[in-house]
Amino acid sequence: MKKALFAAAACAAVTAAAPALAGEAFVGVYKHDVTFIGDAVGLGAAGREDGVDVHLGYRTDRIENLRWLGKPQVHAMVSINSENTSNFVAAGFDWRIELGQPGGFYLRPGLGLAYTDGETQLPPANAPNISDEERARRTYLYYHRIDFGSKVLFEPELALGYDLNDRWAAELSYTHLSNGQIFHQGKNQGLDDAGVRLVYKF
C-alpha cells in the first residue's frame, strides 16, 4: 500500500509537469543504505536496511529570478524501496556546474527536504518489564531498521553527469537523508543511497 501511494504521488508530479514541455524527468536505481560513503568521509552510516531504491523525479528549468541563489533548478522526487522499508519523497534545489564545455561532463550538487515513512524513535530493547517476545521484536528492529529520529529530514545530494545527446544524460548519483540534529535531538541514523539515473530533457 505504501509503495502504491508513493508511486501515485510521483506519477502525478511528473504528469503535471510534462505538458509544459520544460525541465527534465529522471529515473534512477540505487543501492539502499550503503555504508562506504559515510565511512569514507567520517560520518558513519546505518547499514541496517536492504534492498534497491527506485527514484522517480522531475526538475524545472533554471529559475532566472533566483539569480541571488545561483539560478537553481527545483527538483521533486519519490524513492520506492524494494523491501518496503524506508520510502521517501523529497524536494529542493540543485545546480548544474559545467566541467569544461557545455554538453559534456557536469557536477550537480543539491539540497532539499524529505519526508520518510521509515522508523523514528525506536523503543529501547533493554527497557525493563517487557516480555521476551517484545524484547526480541525490538532487538530485531534495532539491527534491521534505520532510526531516523524524525520524519522530516535534510536531503543533500551530489551527482556527476554526462550529456549523451541533446535529450538524454546519465548521472552517477549520491543521496543522503539526515535530521542533522535540527529536526530531532538524539538518534540521527541517516540513509545513504548510491546509484545511477537516466535523465530526459523536455
mmCIF file of C-alpha atoms in Angstrom:
data_model
loop_
_atom_site.group_PDB
_atom_site.id
_atom_site.type_symbol
_atom_site.label_atom_id
_atom_site.label_comp_id
_atom_site.label_asym_id
_atom_site.label_seq_id
_atom_site.Cartn_x
_atom_site.Cartn_y
_atom_site.Cartn_z
ATOM 1 C CA MET A 1 0.000 0.000 0.000
ATOM 2 C CA LYS A 2 2.793 2.434 0.894
ATOM 3 C CA LYS A 3 4.541 1.720 -2.405
ATOM 4 C CA ALA A 4 1.344 2.413 -4.324
ATOM 5 C CA LEU A 5 0.823 5.762 -2.600
ATOM 6 C CA PHE A 6 4.410 6.856 -3.213
ATOM 7 C CA ALA A 7 4.258 5.759 -6.858
ATOM 8 C CA ALA A 8 0.989 7.625 -7.369
ATOM 9 C CA ALA A 9 2.498 10.805 -5.951
ATOM 10 C CA ALA A 10 5.473 10.530 -8.291
ATOM 11 C CA CYS A 11 3.326 9.917 -11.365
ATOM 12 C CA ALA A 12 1.104 12.863 -10.508
ATOM 13 C CA ALA A 13 4.075 15.190 -10.133
ATOM 14 C CA VAL A 14 5.688 14.160 -13.403
ATOM 15 C CA THR A 15 2.390 14.162 -15.306
ATOM 16 C CA ALA A 16 1.537 17.653 -14.088
ATOM 17 C CA ALA A 17 4.900 18.998 -15.189
ATOM 18 C CA ALA A 18 5.186 17.274 -18.561
ATOM 19 C CA PRO A 19 2.623 19.344 -20.515
ATOM 20 C CA ALA A 20 4.798 22.429 -20.000
ATOM 21 C CA LEU A 21 7.473 20.712 -22.137
ATOM 22 C CA ALA A 22 10.207 22.220 -19.999
ATOM 23 C CA GLY A 23 12.668 20.943 -17.471
ATOM 24 C CA GLU A 24 13.620 17.276 -17.259
ATOM 25 C CA ALA A 25 12.445 13.982 -15.799
ATOM 26 C CA PHE A 26 14.697 11.328 -14.306
ATOM 27 C CA VAL A 27 14.609 7.741 -13.143
ATOM 28 C CA GLY A 28 17.348 6.082 -11.090
ATOM 29 C CA VAL A 29 18.261 2.777 -9.477
ATOM 30 C CA TYR A 30 20.143 2.920 -6.168
ATOM 31 C CA LYS A 31 21.610 0.598 -3.571
ATOM 32 C CA HIS A 32 19.730 1.330 -0.375
ATOM 33 C CA ASP A 33 21.598 2.177 2.851
ATOM 34 C CA VAL A 34 25.175 1.880 1.587
ATOM 35 C CA THR A 35 27.955 2.359 4.147
ATOM 36 C CA PHE A 36 31.100 3.057 2.105
ATOM 37 C CA ILE A 37 30.406 6.767 1.565
ATOM 38 C CA GLY A 38 29.679 7.598 5.193
ATOM 39 C CA ASP A 39 32.656 5.562 6.356
ATOM 40 C CA ALA A 40 34.952 7.325 3.851
ATOM 41 C CA VAL A 41 34.013 10.849 4.972
ATOM 42 C CA GLY A 42 33.799 10.002 8.664
ATOM 43 C CA LEU A 43 30.040 10.429 9.053
ATOM 44 C CA GLY A 44 29.276 6.771 9.566
ATOM 45 C CA ALA A 45 26.229 5.019 8.146
ATOM 46 C CA ALA A 46 23.406 2.907 9.490
ATOM 47 C CA GLY A 47 23.989 -0.206 7.367
ATOM 48 C CA ARG A 48 20.776 -1.738 8.691
ATOM 49 C CA GLU A 49 18.392 -1.938 5.737
ATOM 50 C CA ASP A 50 18.487 -3.857 2.460
ATOM 51 C CA GLY A 51 17.066 -3.604 -0.991
ATOM 52 C CA VAL A 52 17.130 -1.365 -4.034
ATOM 53 C CA ASP A 53 15.580 2.088 -4.310
ATOM 54 C CA VAL A 54 13.933 3.410 -7.465
ATOM 55 C CA HIS A 55 13.964 7.212 -7.723
ATOM 56 C CA LEU A 56 11.424 8.958 -9.944
ATOM 57 C CA GLY A 57 11.524 12.706 -10.273
ATOM 58 C CA TYR A 58 11.299 15.961 -12.165
ATOM 59 C CA ARG A 59 13.475 19.103 -12.358
ATOM 60 C CA THR A 60 12.399 22.508 -13.584
ATOM 61 C CA ASP A 61 14.497 24.674 -15.866
ATOM 62 C CA ARG A 62 16.884 27.054 -14.140
ATOM 63 C CA ILE A 63 14.937 29.732 -12.281
ATOM 64 C CA GLU A 64 16.249 33.021 -13.638
ATOM 65 C CA ASN A 65 14.508 35.072 -10.945
ATOM 66 C CA LEU A 66 16.631 33.378 -8.271
ATOM 67 C CA ARG A 67 19.839 34.953 -9.548
ATOM 68 C CA TRP A 68 20.933 35.643 -5.961
ATOM 69 C CA LEU A 69 20.777 31.875 -5.346
ATOM 70 C CA GLY A 70 22.745 30.942 -8.464
ATOM 71 C CA LYS A 71 19.718 30.279 -10.698
ATOM 72 C CA PRO A 72 18.980 26.793 -9.314
ATOM 73 C CA GLN A 73 16.670 24.151 -10.686
ATOM 74 C CA VAL A 74 13.915 22.810 -8.430
ATOM 75 C CA HIS A 75 13.657 19.048 -8.065
ATOM 76 C CA ALA A 76 10.841 16.873 -6.741
ATOM 77 C CA MET A 77 11.210 13.121 -6.393
ATOM 78 C CA VAL A 78 9.957 9.938 -4.791
ATOM 79 C CA SER A 79 12.053 6.956 -3.675
ATOM 80 C CA ILE A 80 10.462 3.498 -3.501
ATOM 81 C CA ASN A 81 12.322 0.717 -1.684
ATOM 82 C CA SER A 82 12.104 -2.875 -2.956
ATOM 83 C CA GLU A 83 11.887 -4.213 0.625
ATOM 84 C CA ASN A 84 9.195 -1.674 1.560
ATOM 85 C CA THR A 85 11.240 -0.273 4.428
ATOM 86 C CA SER A 86 12.212 3.409 4.204
ATOM 87 C CA ASN A 87 10.499 5.138 1.272
ATOM 88 C CA PHE A 88 10.645 8.915 0.971
ATOM 89 C CA VAL A 89 9.588 11.957 -1.014
ATOM 90 C CA ALA A 90 11.862 14.998 -1.390
ATOM 91 C CA ALA A 91 12.021 18.443 -2.959
ATOM 92 C CA GLY A 92 14.676 21.120 -3.115
ATOM 93 C CA PHE A 93 17.198 23.000 -5.228
ATOM 94 C CA ASP A 94 20.105 21.766 -7.321
ATOM 95 C CA TRP A 95 22.704 23.415 -9.536
ATOM 96 C CA ARG A 96 24.322 22.192 -12.743
ATOM 97 C CA ILE A 97 28.034 23.089 -12.861
ATOM 98 C CA GLU A 98 29.733 22.505 -16.199
ATOM 99 C CA LEU A 99 33.099 20.722 -16.177
ATOM 100 C CA GLY A 100 34.578 22.175 -19.338
ATOM 101 C CA GLN A 101 32.477 22.858 -22.420
ATOM 102 C CA PRO A 102 28.661 22.646 -22.114
ATOM 103 C CA GLY A 103 27.280 19.377 -23.360
ATOM 104 C CA GLY A 104 29.895 17.214 -21.669
ATOM 105 C CA PHE A 105 30.570 16.336 -18.024
ATOM 106 C CA TYR A 106 28.973 18.293 -15.189
ATOM 107 C CA LEU A 107 28.526 18.248 -11.416
ATOM 108 C CA ARG A 108 25.116 18.594 -9.816
ATOM 109 C CA PRO A 109 25.072 19.381 -6.069
ATOM 110 C CA GLY A 110 21.699 19.773 -4.426
ATOM 111 C CA LEU A 111 19.933 20.322 -1.134
ATOM 112 C CA GLY A 112 16.336 19.684 -0.172
ATOM 113 C CA LEU A 113 13.919 18.448 2.449
ATOM 114 C CA ALA A 114 12.465 14.947 2.597
ATOM 115 C CA TYR A 115 9.676 13.083 4.356
ATOM 116 C CA THR A 116 10.110 9.368 5.077
ATOM 117 C CA ASP A 117 7.754 6.603 6.109
ATOM 118 C CA GLY A 118 10.720 4.884 7.794
ATOM 119 C CA GLU A 119 11.127 4.261 11.510
ATOM 120 C CA THR A 120 11.646 7.051 14.035
ATOM 121 C CA GLN A 121 12.399 6.873 17.755
ATOM 122 C CA LEU A 122 12.506 3.089 18.029
ATOM 123 C CA PRO A 123 11.811 1.812 21.571
ATOM 124 C CA PRO A 124 14.860 0.538 23.502
ATOM 125 C CA ALA A 125 15.383 -3.213 23.613
ATOM 126 C CA ASN A 126 16.830 -3.069 27.136
ATOM 127 C CA ALA A 127 13.774 -1.442 28.721
ATOM 128 C CA PRO A 128 12.616 -3.076 31.969
ATOM 129 C CA ASN A 129 9.401 -5.015 32.429
ATOM 130 C CA ILE A 130 8.851 -6.083 28.822
ATOM 131 C CA SER A 131 8.193 -9.625 27.627
ATOM 132 C CA ASP A 132 10.827 -11.763 25.915
ATOM 133 C CA GLU A 133 8.779 -11.593 22.735
ATOM 134 C CA GLU A 134 8.682 -7.787 22.806
ATOM 135 C CA ARG A 135 12.408 -7.640 23.610
ATOM 136 C CA ALA A 136 13.131 -9.868 20.604
ATOM 137 C CA ARG A 137 10.956 -7.671 18.386
ATOM 138 C CA ARG A 138 12.747 -4.510 19.481
ATOM 139 C CA THR A 139 16.160 -6.133 19.084
ATOM 140 C CA TYR A 140 15.300 -7.161 15.528
ATOM 141 C CA LEU A 141 14.212 -3.619 14.697
ATOM 142 C CA TYR A 142 17.435 -2.226 16.174
ATOM 143 C CA TYR A 143 19.581 -4.324 13.835
ATOM 144 C CA HIS A 144 17.368 -4.173 10.741
ATOM 145 C CA ARG A 145 15.798 -0.711 10.599
ATOM 146 C CA ILE A 146 17.208 2.805 10.446
ATOM 147 C CA ASP A 147 16.082 5.079 13.283
ATOM 148 C CA PHE A 148 15.829 8.450 11.531
ATOM 149 C CA GLY A 149 14.798 10.315 14.664
ATOM 150 C CA SER A 150 12.258 12.394 12.745
ATOM 151 C CA LYS A 151 10.034 12.028 9.694
ATOM 152 C CA VAL A 152 11.231 15.325 8.188
ATOM 153 C CA LEU A 153 14.869 15.209 7.075
ATOM 154 C CA PHE A 154 17.500 17.117 5.153
ATOM 155 C CA GLU A 155 18.260 15.745 1.682
ATOM 156 C CA PRO A 156 21.710 16.756 0.355
ATOM 157 C CA GLU A 157 22.750 15.103 -2.900
ATOM 158 C CA LEU A 158 25.582 15.103 -5.418
ATOM 159 C CA ALA A 159 25.768 13.778 -8.972
ATOM 160 C CA LEU A 160 28.376 13.511 -11.718
ATOM 161 C CA GLY A 161 26.651 13.641 -15.081
ATOM 162 C CA TYR A 162 27.364 13.393 -18.779
ATOM 163 C CA ASP A 163 25.216 14.564 -21.689
ATOM 164 C CA LEU A 164 24.694 11.634 -24.056
ATOM 165 C CA ASN A 165 22.969 13.920 -26.593
ATOM 166 C CA ASP A 166 20.594 16.904 -26.620
ATOM 167 C CA ARG A 167 17.827 14.926 -24.928
ATOM 168 C CA TRP A 168 19.477 12.333 -22.693
ATOM 169 C CA ALA A 169 22.025 12.431 -19.881
ATOM 170 C CA ALA A 170 23.343 9.860 -17.411
ATOM 171 C CA GLU A 171 24.367 10.581 -13.827
ATOM 172 C CA LEU A 172 26.252 8.814 -11.049
ATOM 173 C CA SER A 173 24.302 9.932 -8.021
ATOM 174 C CA TYR A 174 24.519 10.017 -4.218
ATOM 175 C CA THR A 175 21.619 10.998 -1.958
ATOM 176 C CA HIS A 176 21.723 11.350 1.823
ATOM 177 C CA LEU A 177 18.946 11.705 4.391
ATOM 178 C CA SER A 178 19.584 13.006 7.904
ATOM 179 C CA ASN A 179 17.837 15.058 10.578
ATOM 180 C CA GLY A 180 21.087 16.946 11.224
ATOM 181 C CA GLN A 181 20.270 17.149 14.950
ATOM 182 C CA ILE A 182 17.953 20.021 13.972
ATOM 183 C CA PHE A 183 14.619 18.306 13.342
ATOM 184 C CA HIS A 184 15.323 15.930 16.243
ATOM 185 C CA GLN A 185 17.769 15.758 19.148
ATOM 186 C CA GLY A 186 19.150 12.254 19.720
ATOM 187 C CA LYS A 187 19.153 9.452 17.172
ATOM 188 C CA ASN A 188 20.427 10.525 13.753
ATOM 189 C CA GLN A 189 20.952 7.348 11.742
ATOM 190 C CA GLY A 190 20.963 8.686 8.208
ATOM 191 C CA LEU A 191 20.361 6.938 4.909
ATOM 192 C CA ASP A 192 22.917 6.850 2.078
ATOM 193 C CA ASP A 193 21.757 5.914 -1.429
ATOM 194 C CA ALA A 194 24.244 5.450 -4.283
ATOM 195 C CA GLY A 195 23.324 4.624 -7.855
ATOM 196 C CA VAL A 196 22.779 5.767 -11.419
ATOM 197 C CA ARG A 197 19.993 7.704 -13.064
ATOM 198 C CA LEU A 198 18.874 8.477 -16.597
ATOM 199 C CA VAL A 199 17.707 11.999 -17.385
ATOM 200 C CA TYR A 200 15.354 13.045 -20.198
ATOM 201 C CA LYS A 201 15.218 16.742 -21.159
ATOM 202 C CA PHE A 202 11.883 18.019 -22.448
#
